[in-house]
PDB file of C-alpha atoms and ligand atoms in Angstrom:
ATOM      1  CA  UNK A   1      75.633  11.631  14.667  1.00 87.00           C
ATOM      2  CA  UNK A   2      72.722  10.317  13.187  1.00 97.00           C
ATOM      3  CA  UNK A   3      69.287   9.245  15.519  1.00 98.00           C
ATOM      4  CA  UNK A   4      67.861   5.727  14.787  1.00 98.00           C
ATOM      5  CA  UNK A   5      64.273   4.768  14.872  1.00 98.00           C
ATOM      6  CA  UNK A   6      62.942   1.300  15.086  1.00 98.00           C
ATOM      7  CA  UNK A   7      59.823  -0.422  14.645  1.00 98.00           C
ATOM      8  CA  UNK A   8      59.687  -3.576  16.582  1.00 97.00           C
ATOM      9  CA  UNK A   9      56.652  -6.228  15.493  1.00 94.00           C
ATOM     10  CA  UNK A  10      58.097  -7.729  12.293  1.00 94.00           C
ATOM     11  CA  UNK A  11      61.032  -5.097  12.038  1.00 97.00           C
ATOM     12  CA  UNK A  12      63.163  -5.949  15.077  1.00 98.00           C
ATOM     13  CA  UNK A  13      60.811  -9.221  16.102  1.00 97.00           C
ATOM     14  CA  UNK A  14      58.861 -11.258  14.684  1.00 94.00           C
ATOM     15  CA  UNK A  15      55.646 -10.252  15.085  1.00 86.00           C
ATOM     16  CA  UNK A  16      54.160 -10.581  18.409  1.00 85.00           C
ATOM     17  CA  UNK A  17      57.174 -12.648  19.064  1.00 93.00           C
ATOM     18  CA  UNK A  18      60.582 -12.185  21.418  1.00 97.00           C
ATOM     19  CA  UNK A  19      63.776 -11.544  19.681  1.00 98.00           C
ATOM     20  CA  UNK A  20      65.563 -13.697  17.889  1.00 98.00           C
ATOM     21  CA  UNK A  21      69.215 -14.370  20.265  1.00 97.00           C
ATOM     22  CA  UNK A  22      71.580 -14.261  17.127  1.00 97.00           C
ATOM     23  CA  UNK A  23      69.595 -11.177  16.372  1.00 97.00           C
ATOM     24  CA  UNK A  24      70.324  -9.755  19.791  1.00 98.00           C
ATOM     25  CA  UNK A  25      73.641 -10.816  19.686  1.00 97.00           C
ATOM     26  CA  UNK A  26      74.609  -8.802  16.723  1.00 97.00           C
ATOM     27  CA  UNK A  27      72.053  -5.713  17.248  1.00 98.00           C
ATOM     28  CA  UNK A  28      73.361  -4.945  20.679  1.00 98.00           C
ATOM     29  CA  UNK A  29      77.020  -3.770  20.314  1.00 97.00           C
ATOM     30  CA  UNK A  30      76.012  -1.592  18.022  1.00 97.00           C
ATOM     31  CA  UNK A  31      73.061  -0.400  19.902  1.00 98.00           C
ATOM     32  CA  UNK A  32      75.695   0.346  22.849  1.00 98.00           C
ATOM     33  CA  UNK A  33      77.273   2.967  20.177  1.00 97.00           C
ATOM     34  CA  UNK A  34      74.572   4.818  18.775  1.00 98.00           C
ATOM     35  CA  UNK A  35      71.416   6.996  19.726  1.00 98.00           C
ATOM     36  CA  UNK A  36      68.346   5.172  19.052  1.00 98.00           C
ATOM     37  CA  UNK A  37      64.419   4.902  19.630  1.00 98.00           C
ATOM     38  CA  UNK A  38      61.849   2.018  19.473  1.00 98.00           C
ATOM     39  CA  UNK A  39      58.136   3.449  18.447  1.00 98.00           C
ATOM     40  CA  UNK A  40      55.977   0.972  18.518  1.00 96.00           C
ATOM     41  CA  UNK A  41      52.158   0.544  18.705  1.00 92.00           C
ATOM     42  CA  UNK A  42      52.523  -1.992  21.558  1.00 92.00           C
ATOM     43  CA  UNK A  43      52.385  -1.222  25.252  1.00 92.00           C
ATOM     44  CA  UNK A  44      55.597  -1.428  27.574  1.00 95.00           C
ATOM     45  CA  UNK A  45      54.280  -4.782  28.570  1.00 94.00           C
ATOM     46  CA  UNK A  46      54.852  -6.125  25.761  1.00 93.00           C
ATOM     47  CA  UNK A  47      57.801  -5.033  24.635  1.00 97.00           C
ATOM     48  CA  UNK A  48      59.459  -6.026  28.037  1.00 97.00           C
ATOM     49  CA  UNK A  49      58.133  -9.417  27.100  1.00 96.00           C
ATOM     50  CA  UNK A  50      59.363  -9.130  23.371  1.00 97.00           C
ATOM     51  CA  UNK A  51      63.186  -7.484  24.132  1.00 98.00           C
ATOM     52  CA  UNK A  52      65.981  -8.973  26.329  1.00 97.00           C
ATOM     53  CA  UNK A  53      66.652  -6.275  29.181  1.00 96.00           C
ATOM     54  CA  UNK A  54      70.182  -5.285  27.648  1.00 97.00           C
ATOM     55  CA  UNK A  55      68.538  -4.427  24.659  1.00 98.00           C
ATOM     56  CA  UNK A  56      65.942  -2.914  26.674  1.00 97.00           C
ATOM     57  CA  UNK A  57      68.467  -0.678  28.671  1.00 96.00           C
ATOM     58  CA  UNK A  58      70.157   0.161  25.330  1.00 98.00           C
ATOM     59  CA  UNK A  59      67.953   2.305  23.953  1.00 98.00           C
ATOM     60  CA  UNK A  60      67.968   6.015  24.788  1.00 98.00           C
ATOM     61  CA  UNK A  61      64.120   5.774  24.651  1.00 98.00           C
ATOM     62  CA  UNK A  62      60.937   3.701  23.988  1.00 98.00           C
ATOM     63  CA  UNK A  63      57.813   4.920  22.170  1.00 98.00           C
ATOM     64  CA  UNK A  64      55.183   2.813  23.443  1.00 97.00           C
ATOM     65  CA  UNK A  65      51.239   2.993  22.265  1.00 95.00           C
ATOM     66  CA  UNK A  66      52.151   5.041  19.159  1.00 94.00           C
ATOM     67  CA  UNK A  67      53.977   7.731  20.836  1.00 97.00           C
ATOM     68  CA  UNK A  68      51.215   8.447  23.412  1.00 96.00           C
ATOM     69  CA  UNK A  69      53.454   6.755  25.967  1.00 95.00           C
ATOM     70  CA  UNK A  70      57.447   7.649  26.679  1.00 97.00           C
ATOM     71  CA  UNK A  71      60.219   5.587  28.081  1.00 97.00           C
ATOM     72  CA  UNK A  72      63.178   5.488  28.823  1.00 96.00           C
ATOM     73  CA  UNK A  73      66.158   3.883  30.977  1.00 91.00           C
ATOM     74  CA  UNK A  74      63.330   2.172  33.212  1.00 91.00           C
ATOM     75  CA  UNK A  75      61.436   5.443  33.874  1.00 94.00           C
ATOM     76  CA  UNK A  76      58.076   6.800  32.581  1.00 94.00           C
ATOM     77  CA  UNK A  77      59.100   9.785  30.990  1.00 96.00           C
ATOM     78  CA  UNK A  78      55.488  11.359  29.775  1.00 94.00           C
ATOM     79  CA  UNK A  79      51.773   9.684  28.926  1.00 93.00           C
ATOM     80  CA  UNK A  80      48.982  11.280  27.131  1.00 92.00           C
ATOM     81  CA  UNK A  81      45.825   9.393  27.912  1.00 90.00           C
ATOM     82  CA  UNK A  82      42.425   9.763  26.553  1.00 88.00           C
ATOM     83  CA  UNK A  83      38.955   8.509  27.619  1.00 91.00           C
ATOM     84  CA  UNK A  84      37.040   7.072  24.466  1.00 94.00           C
ATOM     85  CA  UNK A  85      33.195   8.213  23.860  1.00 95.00           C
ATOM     86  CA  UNK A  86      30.509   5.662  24.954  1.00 97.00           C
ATOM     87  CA  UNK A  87      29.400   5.859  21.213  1.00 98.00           C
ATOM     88  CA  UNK A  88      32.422   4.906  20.148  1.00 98.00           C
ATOM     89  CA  UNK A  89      32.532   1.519  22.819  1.00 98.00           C
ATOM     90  CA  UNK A  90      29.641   0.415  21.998  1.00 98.00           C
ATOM     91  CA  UNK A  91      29.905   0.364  18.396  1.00 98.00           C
ATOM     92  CA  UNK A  92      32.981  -1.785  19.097  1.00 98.00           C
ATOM     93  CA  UNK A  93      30.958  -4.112  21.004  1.00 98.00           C
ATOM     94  CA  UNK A  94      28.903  -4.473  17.863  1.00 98.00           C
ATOM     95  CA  UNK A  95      31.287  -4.943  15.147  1.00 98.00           C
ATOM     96  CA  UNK A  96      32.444  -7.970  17.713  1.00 98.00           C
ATOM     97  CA  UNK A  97      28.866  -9.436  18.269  1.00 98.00           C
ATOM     98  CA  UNK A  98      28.036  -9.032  14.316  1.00 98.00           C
ATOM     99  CA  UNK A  99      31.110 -10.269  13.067  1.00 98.00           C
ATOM    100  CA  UNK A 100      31.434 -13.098  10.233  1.00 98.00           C
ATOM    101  CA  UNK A 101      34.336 -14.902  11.077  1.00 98.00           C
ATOM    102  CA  UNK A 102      33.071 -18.602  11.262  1.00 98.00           C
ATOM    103  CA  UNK A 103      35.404 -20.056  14.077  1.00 98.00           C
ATOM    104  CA  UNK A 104      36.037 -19.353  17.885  1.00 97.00           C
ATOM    105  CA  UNK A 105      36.550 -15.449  19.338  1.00 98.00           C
ATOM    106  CA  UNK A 106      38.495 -15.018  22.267  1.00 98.00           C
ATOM    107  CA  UNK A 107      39.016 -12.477  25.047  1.00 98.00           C
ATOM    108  CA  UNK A 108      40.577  -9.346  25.811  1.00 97.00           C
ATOM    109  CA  UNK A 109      39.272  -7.859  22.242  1.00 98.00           C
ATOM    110  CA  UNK A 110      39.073  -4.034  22.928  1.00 98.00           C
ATOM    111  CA  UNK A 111      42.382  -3.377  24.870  1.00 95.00           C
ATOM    112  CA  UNK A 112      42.830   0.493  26.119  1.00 94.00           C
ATOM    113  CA  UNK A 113      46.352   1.551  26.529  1.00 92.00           C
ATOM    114  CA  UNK A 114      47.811   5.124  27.149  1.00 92.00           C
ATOM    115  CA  UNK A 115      46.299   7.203  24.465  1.00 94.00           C
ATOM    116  CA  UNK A 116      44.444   4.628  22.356  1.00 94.00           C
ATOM    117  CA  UNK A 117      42.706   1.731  21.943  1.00 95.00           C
ATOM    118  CA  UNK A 118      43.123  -1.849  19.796  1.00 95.00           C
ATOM    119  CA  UNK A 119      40.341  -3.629  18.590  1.00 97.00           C
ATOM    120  CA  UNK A 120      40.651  -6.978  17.734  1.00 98.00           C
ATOM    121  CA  UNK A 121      36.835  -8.745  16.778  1.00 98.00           C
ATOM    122  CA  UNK A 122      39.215 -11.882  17.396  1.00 98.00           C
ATOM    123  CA  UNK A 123      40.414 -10.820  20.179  1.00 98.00           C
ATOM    124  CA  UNK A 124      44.186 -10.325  21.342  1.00 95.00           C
ATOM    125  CA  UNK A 125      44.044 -13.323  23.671  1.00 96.00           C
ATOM    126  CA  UNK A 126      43.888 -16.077  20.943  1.00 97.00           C
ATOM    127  CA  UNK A 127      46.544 -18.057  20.708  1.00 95.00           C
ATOM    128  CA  UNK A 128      49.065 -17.686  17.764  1.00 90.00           C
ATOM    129  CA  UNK A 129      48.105 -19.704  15.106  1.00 93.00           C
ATOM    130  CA  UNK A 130      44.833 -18.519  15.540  1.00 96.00           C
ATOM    131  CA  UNK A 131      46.210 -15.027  14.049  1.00 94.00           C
ATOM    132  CA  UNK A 132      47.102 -16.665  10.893  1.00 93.00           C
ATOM    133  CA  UNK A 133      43.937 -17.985  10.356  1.00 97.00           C
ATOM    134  CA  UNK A 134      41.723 -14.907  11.013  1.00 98.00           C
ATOM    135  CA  UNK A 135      44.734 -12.917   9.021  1.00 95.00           C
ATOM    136  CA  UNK A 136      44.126 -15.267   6.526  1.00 97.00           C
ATOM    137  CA  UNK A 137      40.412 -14.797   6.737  1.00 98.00           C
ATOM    138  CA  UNK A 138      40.618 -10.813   7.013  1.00 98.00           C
ATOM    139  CA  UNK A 139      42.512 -10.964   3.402  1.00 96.00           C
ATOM    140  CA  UNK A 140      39.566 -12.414   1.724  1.00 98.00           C
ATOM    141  CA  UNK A 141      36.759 -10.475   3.593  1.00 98.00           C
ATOM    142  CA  UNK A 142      38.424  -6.975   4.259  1.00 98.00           C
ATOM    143  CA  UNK A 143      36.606  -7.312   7.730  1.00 98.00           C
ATOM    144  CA  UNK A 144      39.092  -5.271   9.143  1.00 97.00           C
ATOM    145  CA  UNK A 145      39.167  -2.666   5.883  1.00 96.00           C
ATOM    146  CA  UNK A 146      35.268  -2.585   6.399  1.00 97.00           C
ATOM    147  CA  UNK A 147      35.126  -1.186   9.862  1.00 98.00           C
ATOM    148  CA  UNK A 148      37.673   1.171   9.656  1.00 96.00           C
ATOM    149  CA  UNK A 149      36.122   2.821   6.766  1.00 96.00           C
ATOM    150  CA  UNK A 150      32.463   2.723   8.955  1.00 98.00           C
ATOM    151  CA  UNK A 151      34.196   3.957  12.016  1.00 97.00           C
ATOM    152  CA  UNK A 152      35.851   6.601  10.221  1.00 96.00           C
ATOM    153  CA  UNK A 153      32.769   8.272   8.760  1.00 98.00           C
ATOM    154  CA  UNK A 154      31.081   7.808  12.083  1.00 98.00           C
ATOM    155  CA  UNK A 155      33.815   9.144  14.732  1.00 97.00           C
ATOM    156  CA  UNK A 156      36.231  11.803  12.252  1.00 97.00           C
ATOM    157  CA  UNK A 157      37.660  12.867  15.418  1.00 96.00           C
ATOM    158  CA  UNK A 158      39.233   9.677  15.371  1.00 95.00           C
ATOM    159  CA  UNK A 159      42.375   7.857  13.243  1.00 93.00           C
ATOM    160  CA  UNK A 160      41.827   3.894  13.101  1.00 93.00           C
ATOM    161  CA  UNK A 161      44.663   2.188  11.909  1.00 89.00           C
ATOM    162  CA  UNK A 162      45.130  -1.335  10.682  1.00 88.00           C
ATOM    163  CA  UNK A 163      47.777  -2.689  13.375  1.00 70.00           C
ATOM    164  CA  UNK A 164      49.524  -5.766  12.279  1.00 81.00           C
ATOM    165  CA  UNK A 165      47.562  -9.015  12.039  1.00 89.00           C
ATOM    166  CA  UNK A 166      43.992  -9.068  13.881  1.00 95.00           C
ATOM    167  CA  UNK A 167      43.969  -5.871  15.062  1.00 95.00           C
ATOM    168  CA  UNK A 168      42.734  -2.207  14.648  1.00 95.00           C
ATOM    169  CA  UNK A 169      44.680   0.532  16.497  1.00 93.00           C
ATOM    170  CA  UNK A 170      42.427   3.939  17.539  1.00 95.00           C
ATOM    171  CA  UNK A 171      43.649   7.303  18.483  1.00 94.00           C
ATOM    172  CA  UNK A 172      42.812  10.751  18.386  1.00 94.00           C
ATOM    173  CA  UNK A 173      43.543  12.643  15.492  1.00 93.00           C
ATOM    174  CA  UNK A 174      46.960  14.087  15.895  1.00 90.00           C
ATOM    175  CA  UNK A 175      47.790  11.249  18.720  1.00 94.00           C
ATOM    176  CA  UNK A 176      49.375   8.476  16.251  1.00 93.00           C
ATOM    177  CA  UNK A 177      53.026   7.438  15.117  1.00 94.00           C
ATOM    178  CA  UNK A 178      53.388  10.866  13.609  1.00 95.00           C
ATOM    179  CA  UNK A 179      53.822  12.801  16.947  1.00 96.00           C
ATOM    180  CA  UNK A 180      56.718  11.094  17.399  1.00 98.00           C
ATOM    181  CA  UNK A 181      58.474  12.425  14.577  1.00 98.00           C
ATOM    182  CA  UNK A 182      57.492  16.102  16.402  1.00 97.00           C
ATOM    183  CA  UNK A 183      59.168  15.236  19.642  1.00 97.00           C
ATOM    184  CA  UNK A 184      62.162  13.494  18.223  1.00 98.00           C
ATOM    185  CA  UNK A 185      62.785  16.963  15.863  1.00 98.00           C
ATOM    186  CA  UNK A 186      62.729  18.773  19.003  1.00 97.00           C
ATOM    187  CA  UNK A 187      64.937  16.885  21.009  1.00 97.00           C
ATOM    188  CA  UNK A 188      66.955  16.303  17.826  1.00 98.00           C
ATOM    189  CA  UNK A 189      66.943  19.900  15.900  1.00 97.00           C
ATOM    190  CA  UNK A 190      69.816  19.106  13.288  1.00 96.00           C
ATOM    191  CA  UNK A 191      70.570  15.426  13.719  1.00 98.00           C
ATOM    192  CA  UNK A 192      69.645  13.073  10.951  1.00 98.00           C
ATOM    193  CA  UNK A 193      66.804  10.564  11.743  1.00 98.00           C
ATOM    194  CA  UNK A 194      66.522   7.502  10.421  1.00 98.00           C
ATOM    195  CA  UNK A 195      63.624   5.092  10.603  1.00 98.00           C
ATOM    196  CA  UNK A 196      62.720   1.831  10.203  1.00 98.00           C
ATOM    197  CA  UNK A 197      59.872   0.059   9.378  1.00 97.00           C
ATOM    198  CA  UNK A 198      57.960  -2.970   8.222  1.00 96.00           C
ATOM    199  CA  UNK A 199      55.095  -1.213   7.301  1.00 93.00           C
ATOM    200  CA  UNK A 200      55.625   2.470   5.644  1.00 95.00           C
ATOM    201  CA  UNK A 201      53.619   2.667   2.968  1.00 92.00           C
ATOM    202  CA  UNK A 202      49.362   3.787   3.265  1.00 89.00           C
ATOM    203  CA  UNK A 203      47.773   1.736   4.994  1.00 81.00           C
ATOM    204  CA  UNK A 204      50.601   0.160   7.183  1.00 86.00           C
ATOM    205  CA  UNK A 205      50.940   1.595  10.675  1.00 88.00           C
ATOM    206  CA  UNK A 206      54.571   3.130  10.141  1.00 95.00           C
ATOM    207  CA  UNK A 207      53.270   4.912   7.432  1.00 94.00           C
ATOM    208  CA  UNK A 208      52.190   7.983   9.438  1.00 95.00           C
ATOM    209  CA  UNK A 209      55.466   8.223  11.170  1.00 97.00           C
ATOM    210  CA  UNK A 210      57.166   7.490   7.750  1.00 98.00           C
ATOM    211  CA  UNK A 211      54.771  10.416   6.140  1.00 97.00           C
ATOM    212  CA  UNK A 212      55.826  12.416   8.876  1.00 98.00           C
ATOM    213  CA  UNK A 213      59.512  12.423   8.186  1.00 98.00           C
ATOM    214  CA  UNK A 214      59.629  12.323   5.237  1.00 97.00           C
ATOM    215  CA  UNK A 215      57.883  15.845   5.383  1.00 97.00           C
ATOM    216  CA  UNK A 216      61.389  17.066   7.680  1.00 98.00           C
ATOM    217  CA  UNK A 217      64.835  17.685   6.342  1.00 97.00           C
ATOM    218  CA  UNK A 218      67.855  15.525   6.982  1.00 98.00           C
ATOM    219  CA  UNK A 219      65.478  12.653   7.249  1.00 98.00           C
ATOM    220  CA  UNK A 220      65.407   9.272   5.829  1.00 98.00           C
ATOM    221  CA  UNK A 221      62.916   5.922   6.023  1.00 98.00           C
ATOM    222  CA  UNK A 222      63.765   2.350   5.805  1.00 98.00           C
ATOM    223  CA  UNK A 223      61.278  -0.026   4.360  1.00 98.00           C
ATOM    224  CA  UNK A 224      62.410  -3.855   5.738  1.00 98.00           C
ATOM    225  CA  UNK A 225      60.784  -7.056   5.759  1.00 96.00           C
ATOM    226  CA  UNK A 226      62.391  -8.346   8.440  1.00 97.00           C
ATOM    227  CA  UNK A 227      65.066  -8.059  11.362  1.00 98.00           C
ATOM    228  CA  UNK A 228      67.613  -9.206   9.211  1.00 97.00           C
ATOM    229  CA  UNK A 229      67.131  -6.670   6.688  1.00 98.00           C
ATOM    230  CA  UNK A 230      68.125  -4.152   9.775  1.00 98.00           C
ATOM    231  CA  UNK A 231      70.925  -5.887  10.410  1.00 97.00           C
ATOM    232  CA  UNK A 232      72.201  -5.701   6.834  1.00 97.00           C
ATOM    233  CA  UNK A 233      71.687  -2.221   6.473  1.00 97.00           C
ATOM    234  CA  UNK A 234      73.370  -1.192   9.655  1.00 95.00           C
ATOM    235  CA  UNK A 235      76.358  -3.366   7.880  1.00 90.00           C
ATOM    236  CA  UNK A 236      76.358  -5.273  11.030  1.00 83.00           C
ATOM    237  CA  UNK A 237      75.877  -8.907   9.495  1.00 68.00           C
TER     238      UNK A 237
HETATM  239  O1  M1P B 301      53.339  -3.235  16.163  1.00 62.21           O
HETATM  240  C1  M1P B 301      52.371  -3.482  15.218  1.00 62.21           C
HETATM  241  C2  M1P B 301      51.024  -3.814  15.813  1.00 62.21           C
HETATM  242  O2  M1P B 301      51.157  -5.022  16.550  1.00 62.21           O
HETATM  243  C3  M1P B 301      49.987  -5.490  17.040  1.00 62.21           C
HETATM  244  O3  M1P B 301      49.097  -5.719  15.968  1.00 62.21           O
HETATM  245  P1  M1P B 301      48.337  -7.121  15.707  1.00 62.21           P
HETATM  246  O4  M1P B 301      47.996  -7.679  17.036  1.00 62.21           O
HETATM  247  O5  M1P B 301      47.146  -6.750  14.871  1.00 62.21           O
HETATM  248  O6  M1P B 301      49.276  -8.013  14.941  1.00 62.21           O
HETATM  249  C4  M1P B 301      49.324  -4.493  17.972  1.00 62.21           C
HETATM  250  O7  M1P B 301      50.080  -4.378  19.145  1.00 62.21           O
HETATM  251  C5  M1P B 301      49.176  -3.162  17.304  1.00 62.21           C
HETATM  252  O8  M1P B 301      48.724  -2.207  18.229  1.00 62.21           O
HETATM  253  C6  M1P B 301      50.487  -2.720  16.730  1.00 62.21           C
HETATM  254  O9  M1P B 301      50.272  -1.533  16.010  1.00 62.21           O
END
């Protein structure tokens, strides 16, 4: 029997958004019948706040912060946390005090989680259509393209990866999507994996779990657009 990984922003969601109900309707008796994952960047917060609790429950586990963060059936199965270099802060603090973007910041713009850190200069607390509008923005002035490639050369010991929209998503080398490709192999020696993603080619932040797999036998990676892409491959439209 074959192990199923999901995304969830934009692959089982919209992004940053809760699931759509016909979505949830369809996805979850076949979710009752098969062995799957979520492995997402987000924290369990969020997805709590994104996924219906059946759904939730459904799952036989739930990659949270890129892996650096296990759960499953309710309970916190294992956390790898790390405590970022002052350096490393406070550079932060300047890309958000130097940045270009002409209209309003908002809080809650370097958020730690278990095992990493996203930095948003526009900071996660904006309200939603304020994402489009910096996304927008971002597209024209590679802000987000600009400090990666300056924190990277600065801090090696460090992967920063563009999240979805607004954000930047840091971790310690080794401490990204990929790992969870490791544990699932272990757990899973000889079952097939499959993954799913909205974002697994370079530069998207499935791509190092996608990389990952691809690297393993008896392995295969989904590249949607959207939820009901999933739905359509799993034949379950
Ligand atoms: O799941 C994809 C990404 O979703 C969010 O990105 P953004 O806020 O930029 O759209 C973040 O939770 C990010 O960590 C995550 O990788």
């Amino acid at each position: 029997m074959a192990v199923f990984v999901f995304d969830m922003d934009g692959t089982l969601t919209p992004a940053r958004l809760p699931m759509e109900s016909l979505f949830a309707l369809r996805f979850l008796p076949w979710l009752k019948k098969n062995k799957a994952f979520i492995a997402t960047g987000s924290n369990i917060e969020k997805v709590k706040e994104q996924l219906p609790e059946d759904i939730l429950e459904a799952f036989s586990g739930i990659y949270c912060a890129m892996g650096n963060d296990l759960w499953a059936k309710g309970n916190w199965v294992y956390h790898k946390d790390f405590e970022p270099e002052k350096e490393l802060m406070e550079k932060l603090e300047e890309f958000r005090k130097n940045t270009k973007y002409p209209y309003s910041v908002y809080d809650n713009y370097i958020e730690k989680r278990t095992g990493m850190i996203n930095f948003s200069v526009l900071g996660r607390d904006c309200p939603y259509r304020e994402r489009e509008r910096y996304y927008g923005w971002d597209l024209k002035s590679h802000e987000r393209e600009a400090i990666q490639h300056e924190l990277s050369a600065i801090f090696p010991q460090y992967d920063f990866v563009l999240g979805g929209t607004i954000s930047i998503d840091i971790v310690k080398k080794g401490c990204g999507k990929g790992q969870i490709a490791d544990d699932l192999r272990q757990k899973f020696p000889k079952e097939k994996i499959i993954f799913f993603g909205d974002k697994t080619y370079p530069g998207g932040n499935d791509y190092e779990l996608a990389f990952a797999l691809r690297k393993m036998e008896n392995t295969q990676v989904v590249q949607v657009e959207n939820p009901n892409q999933v739905l359509r491959f799993l034949e379950i439209v």
